[in-house]
Structures are given as structure tokens and as C-alpha cells.
């Protein structure tokens, strides 16, 4: 042994021989001569046993380590080491302050170049601490070797020092391929930069980083992306300085896939729920198509177009013949400004496709048409029907999906979805979701088509039943207006008429069948015809209203109608007014004063059981009677009395032009599209000055 060998080298060599666990302990270093005399005593030995070097140098090692009556174990250990063999054992030593201390020792001979006999080097450590460290080491080694969790130890430069078997399997690389290299060097196809940034954060701050996601491909599975949950903990020396990082990795690809699928399912349900609210509420063809396009961008596609058959856009029957191709009209497009949208046919534009074109084939087959790789398809013969595929490819489109719009077994058009900015191509789940959106939109488009047709039918029916030519008797001048409601559901049963009665009298009448659509218009026509027939019989107003009520009672479905019946004699100015739940007429006298005539309101026709009460008035020649339906005075958010006051104010004045009066009332009281039908009849009774 070289007696002058640095103590640090001696400790390192001995620790390697004794086992790595010994390096984790404070180790007392004791050196003896060939006869067992202590010749070296380090600071840790002093800390362990309490003796200063001057108190032990020159003493025999056997007596010191087991100074009790039986020193045979200590002597035996030393003699074995002096004989040329290393030895370990546990002895009881006495601390300088007098208490016993169990000490684990390791002794080994070291050749001394100056003496032929060997010098013995003894290491001693607290036996309890040694067992604890040794047990911890065994647990760590067992965990490291057998854990299904990937574990790696890295130095402060983030180079691998050691990896366990689980991490070798995860990465598809042996430990030898890891050691001395960084993550970015061995796994370039994962987000190594983010992971190393997290490890540097741990080294710098000391706080562990948990559940950072490593995503990418490894040699273990080079064709598929995997996801790992990574946690990092700093390793420190006794002084608290960082000496490396321990990383643990858990493969969570399946859990992440399940979570992603569940999240995608929630998004799909949310989109479909929003579609049920947003699409089709207006019953307008163009608006419904645009709502579908706007709803799908950007959650499903980067651009969407909605095209309906040209016949449908022109209010004709869409028909079923698509074998010769498709003529379409673009009614929906979103977004309105983007590289993809700029190369697409604008809103309102017409498109014609031959029978072999994808649009035509999708419509004829009533099946989705999916192009997952647009770059490959755009150069195929199937895409040569127009130059649009090349323009779309240049605009960045990489995937396309077309779905026919079919409702009630009728093909209405096609919705087309494009992806350019979203990285993933359309897949089967996207086809399913887009198909559900298209199906809902198709029903709404068909509803708009059917309701529009009903609106037109009801309007034609109603106009046909209104008097086409009113010829009042001498002494009465009339003008009238009819405005259908803007909403298809509001086309109803408003009507008016002027009838000549015996003795030069006239009947002014106006009514409103409660309800809307073709049914209300038909009942209105029936009542209008009945009034004309009954008036010729010269019935009293009360008797005539009872007959109308009887006509309503004959209907299969109960109906109600309000009615105002005025019988006037232009020669005398005498008028009899009878109301059946209808708004009261307004009288405008020759001096321009306007007021609502106070008459019993009565109940609507069809209620039954209540008599009608006529009221007599004598009008000044030249007075105006204004009859109207409730659509003129009822408005959302406005009080009815306020609207009646506004009506009388508009009628006040000496403007005697009846057409101007009608136009003024409509312009001021209904400035936007009407929510209900409006019928208006203005009559001048007699001749004023």
C-alpha cells in the first residue's frame, strides 16, 4: 500500500469493491500496519466513534472495535484481512462517551511498497444506517428493473446515464443507445425540445414537473404516433446542488385516444344541438342554406358550399331526373373571404355538371362522395369535368366531402365541405357528422320549399276570393288595400267588401278568420260568398250575422272569425254598425276630426249563444268611415290603446284623398314586413263641401 495515497482515492476504490450502497454513507477510514496498529484515522472516524486521532493512533484495531471482554470477533476479522482477504462484518464498538455502537466494517489488505507485510485498510459505518441504505438500494434496484413504468436517469446536460427495461421497450432502443446521448439525438420524431425545456425547468427551480405530454413516433412503433405522460424530478447531492434528473414515462396512448373520442363525441353532439336551433328557423330557402354553411365553418371544414337544384331555386318542382347531369344554384357559402372561397362560384351563381361529374354522381346515387387525398384525385380522369379541382388544389385544399341533400325521398341539392387549413383529412366520423347536418338542413330546405308553396297557394286563393271590382252605389266612394303577411304561417283570412242594398243603401263589411294558411283563406272565401248571398235577401244585420255563425258551425273543424258590418244610407247619412269581436271603425268628420266610434264589441262569429247589438249613427255628408283588421294596429311590444290613438292621429286632418289616406296608414303603422294580414277599407259617405 502507498501510505501517501490520497484518502479520496482509497475511499473510491474501496467503495467499488464493497458495493455502490457504501458510497451513500459517511464512511470512517482507518488504516493499520501489519501488526494491527492504527496508523490513520480520518474525520469521519472521529465523528462516528468520538475519538480524536491522537487518542487512537498507535492503538491496536481489535481492541478498539470490540473492547468488550470477548474480542475474538474483532480480532478474527482483522486477522482474516491481514491474511490477504477482504472481509465484512458487524461488531459492537464503544463510543468515546461510553455507549455501545453497532458498526459495520469492511477490511482489506493493501500492499505496502515500503514493507513486505500488508497494511490493512478498514472502513466502518453505522450498521443501522448501512442496513437502511442497503435496503433502499435494493428497493430502488428492484423498482428500476421490474417497473412497467419507463424510468431514466439523466445528468445536468440532459444526457442519459441509465434507463430501465420498460423504457428500452417504449423507445425501441437498448440502454447502450441511450447512454451519453440526449433525447433529441435518439428520438427526433417526438417533441424532444418541449421535454428538454421541462427538464431544464426542473434543474433550475427544483420543483417537479408532472404529466407533460410526449407525443410522436419511436423505433418501437415507427408507423404510429404514441402519447406518453412524463414526470421529472431533480436529483441533488448532500449540499442540495442538482446532479441530474429522474424521468418517469407512462404510455397513455389508449387513454388519450379514448379521451379524444369522447371529446369529439361531445363536440359532435354540441354541433348537432346547435344545428337544430340555428338551421331552418326562418323557413327561407336562401337563409337556411347559408345557415348550414356558416355552422360547419370552422368546426368541421375550412369552407362549405350549399347548392340546390335550379328548379327548386326557381320555385319549381325539383323533380327526380338526374341522369343527364345536374343544374344547381349556389345559395350557401362560407366563409365569404378566404383563398378557398375566392375560387368557388359566388352566392347566387349557377353551376351545371355533366352526368359523370362527382356532383351529379353524388346526387344520383344519394351517397356521400369522399376525397381524402385531393392532390391525387384532382389529377384523375374523374376530376377533368372542369378546371375547379386544379384551382382548389392551388388554394390549398387537401380533402373534400360532398353530401346530397335529400328530404322526403326528394333530392334537393348538395353540400360540399373543403379542408385546407385543418391538417387532418376527412374520415368516416366526419362523413357521419356531415351527413347528419346535411340531413337536418335538407329537411329545413324542403320545409322552406313546401311552406313557400303553401304561402303562394294561400295568397293566390285569398286574392282570388277578395272582390276584384268594387262598384259602390251612388253617394259612396271607397278605396281599399290588402297586404299579405311576410311570414308564410301568417297568410290568413282577412277580407273586405262593399255591397249594394235595396233603396240605394250600401253594406260596408270587413272580416278576419282566425287562423292562417290555406284553411283560413278557404273559410274566408266561404264567409265572403255567404255574405253576398245573404245581403241580397235584405236581412237585418243581426239576422245576417246569425246566418254566418251557422255557416261556421257546419265546418268539420271549429273556426272563429271577427266581423264588422255597416249598413249606410248615403242620402240621409244614417248608418247601422254591428260588430262581432272586430276592431271598431274610425269616423273622420269633414272638419278633419277623427274618433273611434263607440259601439258594443260583440263576440267573434263561432262563439255562439250571445246576441249581437247594432248601433245607429247619423253621419255628416262627406264623413269618412275607416274599417281595418287587427294586423294594422297590433304590433309586438306596443300597447293596443296607444296604437289606436296613433291611428286616429294619422287620420285627423282635412286630406280628402282616399288613396293617400290608405298609403299613409300603411306606411306609418307598418313600416316593415307585416306580421299579420292587413285589410283596409276607407269609404266617403255622402258628398261633403
CSV table of N, CA and C in Angstrom, one decimal, residues 90 124 140 145 191-192 196 310 452 537 677 685:
chain,number,residue,atom,x,y,z
A,90,UNK,N,-20.1,-7.2,11.3
A,90,UNK,CA,-20.7,-6.3,12.2
A,90,UNK,C,-20.2,-6.5,13.6
A,124,UNK,N,-15.5,1.7,8.2
A,124,UNK,CA,-16.5,1.5,9.2
A,124,UNK,C,-17.6,2.4,9.0
A,140,UNK,N,-34.9,0.3,-4.7
A,140,UNK,CA,-34.7,1.1,-6.0
A,140,UNK,C,-34.3,0.2,-7.1
A,145,UNK,N,-35.6,-2.2,-12.2
A,145,UNK,CA,-35.5,-3.3,-13.1
A,145,UNK,C,-36.9,-3.9,-13.5
A,191,UNK,N,-41.6,15.3,-29.5
A,191,UNK,CA,-41.4,16.7,-29.2
A,191,UNK,C,-40.3,16.9,-28.1
A,192,UNK,N,-39.1,16.5,-28.5
A,192,UNK,CA,-38.0,16.5,-27.6
A,192,UNK,C,-37.6,17.9,-27.0
A,196,UNK,N,-37.1,18.6,-23.1
A,196,UNK,CA,-35.9,19.1,-22.5
A,196,UNK,C,-36.1,20.4,-21.8
A,310,UNK,N,-81.5,23.9,-59.6
A,310,UNK,CA,-82.0,25.1,-60.2
A,310,UNK,C,-83.5,25.2,-60.2
A,452,UNK,N,-93.2,27.8,-48.7
A,452,UNK,CA,-93.3,28.8,-49.7
A,452,UNK,C,-94.4,28.5,-50.7
A,537,UNK,N,-130.8,39.3,-49.7
A,537,UNK,CA,-132.1,39.0,-49.1
A,537,UNK,C,-132.6,40.1,-48.2
A,677,UNK,N,-101.8,39.5,-41.8
A,677,UNK,CA,-102.5,40.1,-42.9
A,677,UNK,C,-103.1,41.4,-42.5
A,685,UNK,N,-118.9,58.8,-47.1
A,685,UNK,CA,-120.4,58.6,-47.1
A,685,UNK,C,-121.0,60.0,-47.5
